[in-house]
């Protein structure tokens, strides 16, 4: 089982974990980090780094909510300073569910992160456009 950190703005990471647990059950391998306006960048970095250092980085996947956001920027700084975890941004529920359901000991972090990218992208669907196309094709 891979180690996972969800790092987002506010309490979003905690809510993503709670929602995933509602669907699949307990997820003890997921830790959460929330960057709030009350935390300085320095405090946030210390908190996130202590979460990371408690884990095997070769088996660690961090999912953040937004490219260019503070959590992603902190993780990027940590990667640039020599940390070796995997980092993906654009966290959505299909991505998280693909992670928790597709994780296995025989699957590498690299294979899994490729699957997560695809699941995250595939989870974005313009339902209104699909309905209009279906109506047009049935007319």
Tab-separated table of N, CA, C and O in Angstrom:
chain	number	residue	atom	x	y	z
A	1	UNK	N	0.842	-1.172	0.000
A	1	UNK	CA	0.000	0.000	0.000
A	1	UNK	C	0.892	1.242	0.000
A	1	UNK	O	1.822	1.346	0.776
A	2	UNK	N	0.580	2.180	-0.889
A	2	UNK	CA	1.357	3.404	-0.982
A	2	UNK	C	0.978	4.340	0.162
A	2	UNK	O	-0.118	4.309	0.690
A	3	UNK	N	1.931	5.187	0.530
A	3	UNK	CA	1.663	6.277	1.469
A	3	UNK	C	1.095	7.433	0.652
A	3	UNK	O	1.582	7.711	-0.445
A	4	UNK	N	0.103	8.102	1.201
A	4	UNK	CA	-0.574	9.165	0.461
A	4	UNK	C	-0.741	10.378	1.371
A	4	UNK	O	-1.131	10.245	2.530
A	5	UNK	N	-0.446	11.544	0.810
A	5	UNK	CA	-0.755	12.806	1.483
A	5	UNK	C	-1.645	13.607	0.541
A	5	UNK	O	-1.319	13.774	-0.646
A	6	UNK	N	-2.755	14.084	1.061
A	6	UNK	CA	-3.606	15.016	0.343
A	6	UNK	C	-3.275	16.398	0.890
A	6	UNK	O	-3.387	16.621	2.100
A	7	UNK	N	-2.857	17.309	0.038
A	7	UNK	CA	-2.437	18.642	0.473
A	7	UNK	C	-3.223	19.686	-0.326
A	7	UNK	O	-3.053	19.791	-1.540
A	8	UNK	N	-4.081	20.415	0.389
A	8	UNK	CA	-5.002	21.319	-0.297
A	8	UNK	C	-5.147	22.649	0.443
A	8	UNK	O	-4.580	22.840	1.509
A	9	UNK	N	-5.962	23.492	-0.117
A	9	UNK	CA	-6.374	24.713	0.557
A	9	UNK	C	-7.428	24.366	1.605
A	9	UNK	O	-8.283	23.505	1.369
A	10	UNK	N	-7.353	25.007	2.736
A	10	UNK	CA	-8.364	24.829	3.778
A	10	UNK	C	-8.523	23.381	4.206
A	10	UNK	O	-7.553	22.641	4.323
A	11	UNK	N	-9.750	22.982	4.424
A	11	UNK	CA	-10.059	21.630	4.895
A	11	UNK	C	-10.407	20.670	3.767
A	11	UNK	O	-10.893	19.566	4.008
A	12	UNK	N	-10.169	21.067	2.536
A	12	UNK	CA	-10.554	20.244	1.396
A	12	UNK	C	-9.935	18.847	1.448
A	12	UNK	O	-10.603	17.857	1.154
A	13	UNK	N	-8.685	18.742	1.872
A	13	UNK	CA	-8.028	17.429	1.928
A	13	UNK	C	-8.745	16.499	2.901
A	13	UNK	O	-8.953	15.314	2.616
A	14	UNK	N	-9.147	17.035	4.037
A	14	UNK	CA	-9.858	16.237	5.038
A	14	UNK	C	-11.217	15.779	4.499
A	14	UNK	O	-11.657	14.657	4.771
A	15	UNK	N	-11.871	16.654	3.763
A	15	UNK	CA	-13.177	16.314	3.188
A	15	UNK	C	-13.038	15.283	2.071
A	15	UNK	O	-13.885	14.391	1.938
A	16	UNK	N	-11.983	15.392	1.260
A	16	UNK	CA	-11.731	14.371	0.241
A	16	UNK	C	-11.524	13.008	0.898
A	16	UNK	O	-12.078	12.000	0.458
A	17	UNK	N	-10.735	12.967	1.955
A	17	UNK	CA	-10.491	11.701	2.647
A	17	UNK	C	-11.790	11.162	3.232
A	17	UNK	O	-12.100	9.969	3.085
A	18	UNK	N	-12.560	12.005	3.899
A	18	UNK	CA	-13.820	11.566	4.510
A	18	UNK	C	-14.780	11.035	3.447
A	18	UNK	O	-15.457	10.021	3.656
A	19	UNK	N	-14.837	11.691	2.308
A	19	UNK	CA	-15.721	11.254	1.231
A	19	UNK	C	-15.253	9.919	0.661
A	19	UNK	O	-16.063	9.021	0.427
A	20	UNK	N	-13.959	9.766	0.447
A	20	UNK	CA	-13.429	8.490	-0.045
A	20	UNK	C	-13.709	7.374	0.953
A	20	UNK	O	-14.077	6.254	0.566
A	21	UNK	N	-13.564	7.677	2.236
A	21	UNK	CA	-13.838	6.661	3.266
A	21	UNK	C	-15.317	6.293	3.308
A	21	UNK	O	-15.664	5.141	3.604
A	22	UNK	N	-16.185	7.219	3.004
A	22	UNK	CA	-17.613	6.941	2.924
A	22	UNK	C	-17.883	5.888	1.849
A	22	UNK	O	-18.748	5.029	2.001
A	23	UNK	N	-17.097	5.939	0.778
A	23	UNK	CA	-17.297	5.039	-0.360
A	23	UNK	C	-16.565	3.710	-0.178
A	23	UNK	O	-17.125	2.648	-0.444
A	24	UNK	N	-15.300	3.755	0.295
A	24	UNK	CA	-14.481	2.526	0.315
A	24	UNK	C	-14.107	2.029	1.704
A	24	UNK	O	-13.528	0.961	1.834
A	25	UNK	N	-14.394	2.789	2.748
A	25	UNK	CA	-14.017	2.383	4.096
A	25	UNK	C	-12.753	3.089	4.560
A	25	UNK	O	-12.238	3.984	3.891
A	26	UNK	N	-12.244	2.662	5.681
A	26	UNK	CA	-11.104	3.308	6.338
A	26	UNK	C	-9.869	3.372	5.442
A	26	UNK	O	-9.543	2.404	4.745
A	27	UNK	N	-9.187	4.515	5.469
A	27	UNK	CA	-7.981	4.735	4.664
A	27	UNK	C	-6.854	5.247	5.565
A	27	UNK	O	-6.495	6.431	5.524
A	28	UNK	N	-6.277	4.365	6.379
A	28	UNK	CA	-5.251	4.797	7.333
A	28	UNK	C	-3.939	5.243	6.685
A	28	UNK	O	-3.145	5.913	7.324
A	29	UNK	N	-3.733	4.902	5.418
A	29	UNK	CA	-2.504	5.289	4.731
A	29	UNK	C	-2.572	6.692	4.144
A	29	UNK	O	-1.608	7.171	3.549
A	30	UNK	N	-3.688	7.385	4.323
A	30	UNK	CA	-3.832	8.752	3.818
A	30	UNK	C	-3.713	9.740	4.971
A	30	UNK	O	-4.428	9.655	5.964
A	31	UNK	N	-2.797	10.683	4.818
A	31	UNK	CA	-2.640	11.798	5.754
A	31	UNK	C	-3.077	13.064	5.039
A	31	UNK	O	-2.967	13.177	3.810
A	32	UNK	N	-3.553	14.030	5.791
A	32	UNK	CA	-4.073	15.268	5.210
A	32	UNK	C	-3.307	16.486	5.689
A	32	UNK	O	-2.844	16.540	6.831
A	33	UNK	N	-3.210	17.454	4.791
A	33	UNK	CA	-2.601	18.747	5.092
A	33	UNK	C	-3.497	19.812	4.498
A	33	UNK	O	-3.907	19.717	3.330
A	34	UNK	N	-3.812	20.821	5.288
A	34	UNK	CA	-4.608	21.940	4.800
A	34	UNK	C	-3.874	23.246	5.027
A	34	UNK	O	-3.485	23.553	6.151
A	35	UNK	N	-3.688	23.985	3.964
A	35	UNK	CA	-3.060	25.310	4.065
A	35	UNK	C	-4.162	26.331	4.278
A	35	UNK	O	-5.084	26.437	3.478
A	36	UNK	N	-4.092	27.024	5.395
A	36	UNK	CA	-5.112	28.017	5.730
A	36	UNK	C	-4.491	29.406	5.786
A	36	UNK	O	-3.260	29.547	5.824
A	37	UNK	N	-5.332	30.409	5.849
A	37	UNK	CA	-4.817	31.778	5.911
A	37	UNK	C	-4.150	32.063	7.247
A	37	UNK	O	-3.377	33.004	7.370
A	38	UNK	N	-4.419	31.220	8.250
A	38	UNK	CA	-3.785	31.390	9.556
A	38	UNK	C	-2.342	30.879	9.581
A	38	UNK	O	-1.578	31.233	10.467
A	39	UNK	N	-1.971	30.046	8.625
A	39	UNK	CA	-0.615	29.479	8.572
A	39	UNK	C	0.264	30.311	7.661
A	39	UNK	O	-0.126	30.658	6.546
A	40	UNK	N	1.454	30.562	8.116
A	40	UNK	CA	2.428	31.204	7.225
A	40	UNK	C	2.982	30.134	6.291
A	40	UNK	O	2.847	28.933	6.548
A	41	UNK	N	3.617	30.556	5.232
A	41	UNK	CA	4.247	29.608	4.306
A	41	UNK	C	5.296	28.781	5.044
A	41	UNK	O	5.426	27.575	4.809
A	42	UNK	N	6.013	29.401	5.949
A	42	UNK	CA	7.031	28.695	6.726
A	42	UNK	C	6.404	27.630	7.609
A	42	UNK	O	6.889	26.497	7.668
A	43	UNK	N	5.315	27.976	8.290
A	43	UNK	CA	4.614	27.000	9.129
A	43	UNK	C	4.077	25.847	8.286
A	43	UNK	O	4.186	24.681	8.667
A	44	UNK	N	3.476	26.189	7.164
A	44	UNK	CA	2.929	25.169	6.272
A	44	UNK	C	4.005	24.226	5.773
A	44	UNK	O	3.813	23.009	5.750
A	45	UNK	N	5.132	24.786	5.401
A	45	UNK	CA	6.239	23.967	4.905
A	45	UNK	C	6.738	23.027	6.003
A	45	UNK	O	6.988	21.840	5.743
A	46	UNK	N	6.895	23.534	7.225
A	46	UNK	CA	7.348	22.689	8.339
A	46	UNK	C	6.380	21.551	8.599
A	46	UNK	O	6.763	20.402	8.797
A	47	UNK	N	5.086	21.864	8.608
A	47	UNK	CA	4.064	20.857	8.870
A	47	UNK	C	4.058	19.787	7.781
A	47	UNK	O	4.027	18.583	8.060
A	48	UNK	N	4.103	20.224	6.549
A	48	UNK	CA	4.088	19.281	5.429
A	48	UNK	C	5.362	18.448	5.395
A	48	UNK	O	5.320	17.225	5.185
A	49	UNK	N	6.485	19.086	5.647
A	49	UNK	CA	7.759	18.357	5.646
A	49	UNK	C	7.789	17.300	6.751
A	49	UNK	O	8.303	16.196	6.554
A	50	UNK	N	7.215	17.589	7.906
A	50	UNK	CA	7.207	16.588	8.980
A	50	UNK	C	6.317	15.398	8.609
A	50	UNK	O	6.640	14.260	8.953
A	51	UNK	N	5.231	15.640	7.892
A	51	UNK	CA	4.405	14.530	7.399
A	51	UNK	C	5.203	13.670	6.420
A	51	UNK	O	5.192	12.438	6.497
A	52	UNK	N	5.906	14.326	5.518
A	52	UNK	CA	6.682	13.624	4.487
A	52	UNK	C	7.812	12.820	5.110
A	52	UNK	O	8.038	11.658	4.752
A	53	UNK	N	8.525	13.424	6.043
A	53	UNK	CA	9.690	12.759	6.625
A	53	UNK	C	9.322	11.535	7.457
A	53	UNK	O	10.157	10.673	7.688
A	54	UNK	N	8.056	11.415	7.845
A	54	UNK	CA	7.608	10.250	8.604
A	54	UNK	C	7.269	9.069	7.689
A	54	UNK	O	6.861	8.020	8.164
A	55	UNK	N	7.467	9.245	6.375
A	55	UNK	CA	7.073	8.221	5.407
A	55	UNK	C	8.242	7.831	4.508
A	55	UNK	O	9.206	8.575	4.369
A	56	UNK	N	8.108	6.688	3.880
A	56	UNK	CA	9.056	6.230	2.864
A	56	UNK	C	8.744	6.993	1.573
A	56	UNK	O	7.731	6.732	0.932
A	57	UNK	N	9.593	7.927	1.209
A	57	UNK	CA	9.319	8.793	0.064
A	57	UNK	C	9.270	8.046	-1.260
A	57	UNK	O	8.597	8.481	-2.189
A	58	UNK	N	9.960	6.922	-1.363
A	58	UNK	CA	9.922	6.169	-2.623
A	58	UNK	C	8.554	5.529	-2.835
A	58	UNK	O	8.232	5.093	-3.934
A	59	UNK	N	7.756	5.499	-1.796
A	59	UNK	CA	6.430	4.888	-1.829
A	59	UNK	C	5.340	5.921	-1.515
A	59	UNK	O	4.236	5.561	-1.148
A	60	UNK	N	5.678	7.207	-1.661
A	60	UNK	CA	4.789	8.297	-1.278
A	60	UNK	C	4.258	9.038	-2.499
A	60	UNK	O	5.017	9.449	-3.375
A	61	UNK	N	2.936	9.202	-2.518
A	61	UNK	CA	2.269	9.999	-3.545
A	61	UNK	C	1.563	11.146	-2.838
A	61	UNK	O	0.797	10.933	-1.897
A	62	UNK	N	1.847	12.366	-3.292
A	62	UNK	CA	1.156	13.546	-2.759
A	62	UNK	C	0.255	14.090	-3.850
A	62	UNK	O	0.694	14.301	-4.985
A	63	UNK	N	-1.014	14.286	-3.494
A	63	UNK	CA	-1.985	14.875	-4.405
A	63	UNK	C	-2.371	16.249	-3.878
A	63	UNK	O	-2.742	16.386	-2.712
A	64	UNK	N	-2.251	17.256	-4.724
A	64	UNK	CA	-2.615	18.617	-4.339
A	64	UNK	C	-3.795	19.084	-5.186
A	64	UNK	O	-4.090	18.510	-6.235
A	65	UNK	N	-4.432	20.140	-4.736
A	65	UNK	CA	-5.661	20.574	-5.395
A	65	UNK	C	-5.457	21.462	-6.610
A	65	UNK	O	-6.269	21.433	-7.533
A	66	UNK	N	-4.392	22.245	-6.648
A	66	UNK	CA	-4.301	23.220	-7.729
A	66	UNK	C	-2.856	23.584	-8.052
A	66	UNK	O	-2.087	23.951	-7.156
A	67	UNK	N	-2.513	23.496	-9.314
A	67	UNK	CA	-1.189	23.909	-9.765
A	67	UNK	C	-1.025	25.400	-9.502
A	67	UNK	O	-1.902	26.199	-9.800
A	68	UNK	N	0.068	25.765	-8.887
A	68	UNK	CA	0.317	27.167	-8.550
A	68	UNK	C	-0.213	27.557	-7.186
A	68	UNK	O	0.044	28.654	-6.718
A	69	UNK	N	-0.957	26.660	-6.544
A	69	UNK	CA	-1.471	26.919	-5.200
A	69	UNK	C	-0.379	26.719	-4.166
A	69	UNK	O	0.663	26.104	-4.423
A	70	UNK	N	-0.618	27.207	-2.974
A	70	UNK	CA	0.415	27.181	-1.936
A	70	UNK	C	0.865	25.764	-1.578
A	70	UNK	O	2.061	25.527	-1.408
A	71	UNK	N	-0.048	24.816	-1.481
A	71	UNK	CA	0.351	23.444	-1.141
A	71	UNK	C	1.243	22.844	-2.232
A	71	UNK	O	2.248	22.192	-1.941
A	72	UNK	N	0.862	23.063	-3.472
A	72	UNK	CA	1.677	22.564	-4.591
A	72	UNK	C	3.030	23.257	-4.615
A	72	UNK	O	4.061	22.611	-4.840
A	73	UNK	N	3.038	24.549	-4.363
A	73	UNK	CA	4.310	25.284	-4.368
A	73	UNK	C	5.246	24.793	-3.266
A	73	UNK	O	6.451	24.656	-3.491
A	74	UNK	N	4.702	24.513	-2.089
A	74	UNK	CA	5.525	23.983	-1.000
A	74	UNK	C	6.089	22.625	-1.390
A	74	UNK	O	7.289	22.359	-1.215
A	75	UNK	N	5.255	21.765	-1.938
A	75	UNK	CA	5.723	20.433	-2.355
A	75	UNK	C	6.777	20.537	-3.444
A	75	UNK	O	7.763	19.780	-3.438
A	76	UNK	N	6.593	21.468	-4.365
A	76	UNK	CA	7.577	21.679	-5.430
A	76	UNK	C	8.917	22.112	-4.844
A	76	UNK	O	9.971	21.610	-5.247
A	77	UNK	N	8.884	23.032	-3.881
A	77	UNK	CA	10.117	23.455	-3.197
A	77	UNK	C	10.818	22.265	-2.546
A	77	UNK	O	12.037	22.131	-2.609
A	78	UNK	N	10.026	21.401	-1.914
A	78	UNK	CA	10.607	20.236	-1.242
A	78	UNK	C	11.229	19.274	-2.255
A	78	UNK	O	12.301	18.715	-2.007
A	79	UNK	N	10.586	19.094	-3.393
A	79	UNK	CA	11.182	18.258	-4.447
A	79	UNK	C	12.498	18.862	-4.944
A	79	UNK	O	13.478	18.150	-5.131
A	80	UNK	N	12.487	20.167	-5.136
A	80	UNK	CA	13.694	20.850	-5.616
A	80	UNK	C	14.834	20.805	-4.605
A	80	UNK	O	16.001	20.918	-4.978
A	81	UNK	N	14.482	20.625	-3.324
A	81	UNK	CA	15.517	20.564	-2.289
A	81	UNK	C	16.005	19.140	-2.023
A	81	UNK	O	16.788	18.926	-1.105
A	82	UNK	N	15.526	18.177	-2.815
A	82	UNK	CA	16.061	16.826	-2.698
A	82	UNK	C	15.097	15.745	-2.261
A	82	UNK	O	15.455	14.565	-2.269
A	83	UNK	N	13.885	16.098	-1.887
A	83	UNK	CA	12.904	15.067	-1.545
A	83	UNK	C	12.554	14.276	-2.804
A	83	UNK	O	12.705	14.776	-3.924
A	84	UNK	N	12.054	13.042	-2.630
A	84	UNK	CA	11.846	12.167	-3.784
A	84	UNK	C	10.474	11.511	-3.833
A	84	UNK	O	10.336	10.380	-4.299
A	85	UNK	N	9.449	12.185	-3.409
A	85	UNK	CA	8.084	11.664	-3.502
A	85	UNK	C	7.515	11.986	-4.888
A	85	UNK	O	8.095	12.743	-5.652
A	86	UNK	N	6.364	11.388	-5.202
A	86	UNK	CA	5.657	11.696	-6.452
A	86	UNK	C	4.587	12.734	-6.157
A	86	UNK	O	3.892	12.644	-5.140
A	87	UNK	N	4.448	13.710	-7.045
A	87	UNK	CA	3.531	14.819	-6.840
A	87	UNK	C	2.622	14.978	-8.049
A	87	UNK	O	3.103	15.115	-9.171
A	88	UNK	N	1.321	14.940	-7.800
A	88	UNK	CA	0.327	15.211	-8.833
A	88	UNK	C	-0.593	16.298	-8.315
A	88	UNK	O	-0.923	16.329	-7.135
A	89	UNK	N	-1.042	17.161	-9.220
A	89	UNK	CA	-1.957	18.214	-8.830
A	89	UNK	C	-3.239	18.107	-9.643
A	89	UNK	O	-3.292	17.374	-10.624
A	90	UNK	N	-4.272	18.807	-9.207
A	90	UNK	CA	-5.568	18.732	-9.859
A	90	UNK	C	-6.452	17.671	-9.216
A	90	UNK	O	-7.312	17.086	-9.857
A	91	UNK	N	-6.244	17.438	-7.937
A	91	UNK	CA	-6.975	16.402	-7.211
A	91	UNK	C	-8.475	16.497	-7.454
A	91	UNK	O	-9.071	17.559	-7.340
A	92	UNK	N	-9.059	15.362	-7.807
A	92	UNK	CA	-10.512	15.252	-7.863
A	92	UNK	C	-10.899	13.874	-7.331
A	92	UNK	O	-10.030	13.007	-7.123
A	93	UNK	N	-12.174	13.667	-7.091
A	93	UNK	CA	-12.610	12.420	-6.469
A	93	UNK	C	-12.346	11.198	-7.356
A	93	UNK	O	-11.895	10.170	-6.840
A	94	UNK	N	-12.566	11.256	-8.672
A	94	UNK	CA	-12.226	10.091	-9.491
A	94	UNK	C	-10.739	9.710	-9.381
A	94	UNK	O	-10.391	8.528	-9.340
A	95	UNK	N	-9.869	10.700	-9.304
A	95	UNK	CA	-8.437	10.441	-9.145
A	95	UNK	C	-8.162	9.747	-7.816
A	95	UNK	O	-7.432	8.746	-7.761
A	96	UNK	N	-8.742	10.262	-6.746
A	96	UNK	CA	-8.514	9.686	-5.425
A	96	UNK	C	-9.064	8.266	-5.341
A	96	UNK	O	-8.408	7.363	-4.808
A	97	UNK	N	-10.249	8.031	-5.886
A	97	UNK	CA	-10.823	6.685	-5.857
A	97	UNK	C	-10.010	5.714	-6.705
A	97	UNK	O	-9.854	4.545	-6.341
A	98	UNK	N	-9.469	6.184	-7.816
A	98	UNK	CA	-8.591	5.332	-8.630
A	98	UNK	C	-7.343	4.953	-7.839
A	98	UNK	O	-6.866	3.818	-7.925
A	99	UNK	N	-6.859	5.884	-7.052
A	99	UNK	CA	-5.671	5.621	-6.239
A	99	UNK	C	-5.956	4.561	-5.185
A	99	UNK	O	-5.228	3.582	-5.069
A	100	UNK	N	-7.012	4.739	-4.432
A	100	UNK	CA	-7.262	3.805	-3.333
A	100	UNK	C	-7.753	2.447	-3.817
A	100	UNK	O	-7.517	1.434	-3.164
A	101	UNK	N	-8.390	2.415	-4.976
A	101	UNK	CA	-8.863	1.125	-5.485
A	101	UNK	C	-7.829	0.436	-6.374
A	101	UNK	O	-7.849	-0.780	-6.508
A	102	UNK	N	-6.930	1.197	-6.967
A	102	UNK	CA	-5.955	0.617	-7.892
A	102	UNK	C	-4.601	0.328	-7.285
A	102	UNK	O	-3.721	-0.236	-7.931
A	103	UNK	N	-4.413	0.716	-6.029
A	103	UNK	CA	-3.129	0.519	-5.356
A	103	UNK	C	-2.927	-0.960	-5.034
A	103	UNK	O	-3.826	-1.624	-4.536
A	104	UNK	N	-1.750	-1.454	-5.368
A	104	UNK	CA	-1.382	-2.821	-5.000
A	104	UNK	C	0.131	-2.893	-4.864
A	104	UNK	O	0.857	-2.057	-5.401
A	105	UNK	N	0.598	-3.889	-4.157
A	105	UNK	CA	2.040	-4.007	-3.902
A	105	UNK	C	2.823	-4.310	-5.178
A	105	UNK	O	4.007	-4.012	-5.251
A	106	UNK	N	2.173	-4.895	-6.185
A	106	UNK	CA	2.894	-5.211	-7.418
A	106	UNK	C	2.871	-4.074	-8.438
A	106	UNK	O	3.448	-4.178	-9.506
A	107	UNK	N	2.227	-2.963	-8.091
A	107	UNK	CA	2.154	-1.819	-8.990
A	107	UNK	C	3.119	-0.741	-8.512
A	107	UNK	O	3.097	-0.339	-7.355
A	108	UNK	N	3.973	-0.261	-9.404
A	108	UNK	CA	4.932	0.777	-9.031
A	108	UNK	C	4.229	2.125	-8.869
A	108	UNK	O	3.129	2.336	-9.392
A	109	UNK	N	4.889	3.018	-8.161
A	109	UNK	CA	4.365	4.373	-7.994
A	109	UNK	C	4.194	5.024	-9.363
A	109	UNK	O	3.198	5.690	-9.633
A	110	UNK	N	5.146	4.809	-10.248
A	110	UNK	CA	5.080	5.390	-11.593
A	110	UNK	C	3.864	4.894	-12.366
A	110	UNK	O	3.154	5.674	-13.008
A	111	UNK	N	3.611	3.595	-12.316
A	111	UNK	CA	2.430	3.041	-12.993
A	111	UNK	C	1.155	3.625	-12.403
A	111	UNK	O	0.232	4.007	-13.136
A	112	UNK	N	1.115	3.681	-11.104
A	112	UNK	CA	-0.073	4.175	-10.421
A	112	UNK	C	-0.316	5.647	-10.719
A	112	UNK	O	-1.458	6.053	-10.982
A	113	UNK	N	0.717	6.461	-10.715
A	113	UNK	CA	0.517	7.893	-10.982
A	113	UNK	C	0.057	8.125	-12.422
A	113	UNK	O	-0.731	9.037	-12.673
A	114	UNK	N	0.505	7.289	-13.351
A	114	UNK	CA	0.006	7.400	-14.734
A	114	UNK	C	-1.489	7.112	-14.783
A	114	UNK	O	-2.246	7.801	-15.476
A	115	UNK	N	-1.923	6.104	-14.051
A	115	UNK	CA	-3.342	5.782	-13.981
A	115	UNK	C	-4.133	6.920	-13.329
A	115	UNK	O	-5.259	7.220	-13.742
A	116	UNK	N	-3.540	7.548	-12.340
A	116	UNK	CA	-4.224	8.644	-11.649
A	116	UNK	C	-4.416	9.842	-12.561
A	116	UNK	O	-5.464	10.496	-12.527
A	117	UNK	N	-3.409	10.146	-13.351
A	117	UNK	CA	-3.540	11.249	-14.305
A	117	UNK	C	-4.734	11.004	-15.219
A	117	UNK	O	-5.558	11.895	-15.439
A	118	UNK	N	-4.801	9.791	-15.767
A	118	UNK	CA	-5.889	9.443	-16.681
A	118	UNK	C	-7.243	9.509	-15.978
A	118	UNK	O	-8.211	10.037	-16.513
A	119	UNK	N	-7.320	8.973	-14.756
A	119	UNK	CA	-8.580	8.992	-14.011
A	119	UNK	C	-9.020	10.420	-13.715
A	119	UNK	O	-10.213	10.735	-13.800
A	120	UNK	N	-8.069	11.286	-13.362
A	120	UNK	CA	-8.400	12.676	-13.079
A	120	UNK	C	-8.947	13.387	-14.297
A	120	UNK	O	-9.958	14.099	-14.225
A	121	UNK	N	-8.307	13.158	-15.434
A	121	UNK	CA	-8.754	13.787	-16.686
A	121	UNK	C	-10.097	13.213	-17.123
A	121	UNK	O	-11.005	13.941	-17.503
A	122	UNK	N	-10.241	11.893	-17.045
A	122	UNK	CA	-11.474	11.235	-17.467
A	122	UNK	C	-12.659	11.615	-16.597
A	122	UNK	O	-13.806	11.495	-17.025
A	123	UNK	N	-12.383	12.066	-15.383
A	123	UNK	CA	-13.451	12.449	-14.467
A	123	UNK	C	-14.073	13.794	-14.769
A	123	UNK	O	-15.092	14.149	-14.184
A	124	UNK	N	-13.489	14.540	-15.699
A	124	UNK	CA	-14.036	15.842	-16.072
A	124	UNK	C	-14.885	15.652	-17.331
A	124	UNK	O	-14.367	15.323	-18.398
A	125	UNK	N	-16.185	15.804	-17.179
A	125	UNK	CA	-17.129	15.549	-18.265
A	125	UNK	C	-18.112	16.715	-18.352
A	125	UNK	O	-18.705	17.112	-17.344
A	126	UNK	N	-18.287	17.236	-19.529
A	126	UNK	CA	-19.259	18.298	-19.767
A	126	UNK	C	-20.612	17.635	-20.027
A	126	UNK	O	-20.946	17.282	-21.158
A	127	UNK	N	-21.377	17.440	-18.974
A	127	UNK	CA	-22.652	16.720	-19.059
A	127	UNK	C	-23.645	17.479	-19.950
A	127	UNK	O	-24.341	16.867	-20.770
A	128	UNK	N	-23.696	18.783	-19.809
A	128	UNK	CA	-24.609	19.581	-20.637
A	128	UNK	C	-24.339	19.379	-22.118
A	128	UNK	O	-25.268	19.223	-22.920
A	129	UNK	N	-23.081	19.361	-22.507
A	129	UNK	CA	-22.699	19.148	-23.910
A	129	UNK	C	-23.114	17.751	-24.363
A	129	UNK	O	-23.637	17.578	-25.462
A	130	UNK	N	-22.896	16.742	-23.520
A	130	UNK	CA	-23.272	15.372	-23.868
A	130	UNK	C	-24.785	15.262	-24.082
A	130	UNK	O	-25.238	14.586	-25.009
A	131	UNK	N	-25.558	15.910	-23.227
A	131	UNK	CA	-27.016	15.869	-23.376
A	131	UNK	C	-27.440	16.523	-24.689
A	131	UNK	O	-28.265	15.978	-25.436
A	132	UNK	N	-26.872	17.702	-24.973
A	132	UNK	CA	-27.206	18.396	-26.225
A	132	UNK	C	-26.846	17.553	-27.438
A	132	UNK	O	-27.603	17.491	-28.412
A	133	UNK	N	-25.686	16.884	-27.408
A	133	UNK	CA	-25.281	16.019	-28.518
A	133	UNK	C	-26.241	14.845	-28.671
A	133	UNK	O	-26.612	14.487	-29.784
A	134	UNK	N	-26.642	14.246	-27.557
A	134	UNK	CA	-27.583	13.111	-27.608
A	134	UNK	C	-28.931	13.548	-28.187
A	134	UNK	O	-29.519	12.861	-29.009
A	135	UNK	N	-29.408	14.718	-27.735
A	135	UNK	CA	-30.682	15.229	-28.253
A	135	UNK	C	-30.561	15.482	-29.746
A	135	UNK	O	-31.446	15.118	-30.524
A	136	UNK	N	-29.470	16.097	-30.159
A	136	UNK	CA	-29.254	16.422	-31.582
A	136	UNK	C	-29.191	15.144	-32.413
A	136	UNK	O	-29.762	15.078	-33.495
A	137	UNK	N	-28.512	14.121	-31.912
A	137	UNK	CA	-28.360	12.867	-32.659
A	137	UNK	C	-29.652	12.062	-32.708
A	137	UNK	O	-29.841	11.265	-33.625
A	138	UNK	N	-30.542	12.262	-31.760
A	138	UNK	CA	-31.815	11.537	-31.737
A	138	UNK	C	-32.929	12.281	-32.464
A	138	UNK	O	-34.031	11.770	-32.603
A	139	UNK	N	-32.651	13.513	-32.900
A	139	UNK	CA	-33.684	14.337	-33.564
A	139	UNK	C	-33.873	13.946	-35.022
A	139	UNK	O	-33.188	13.287	-35.657
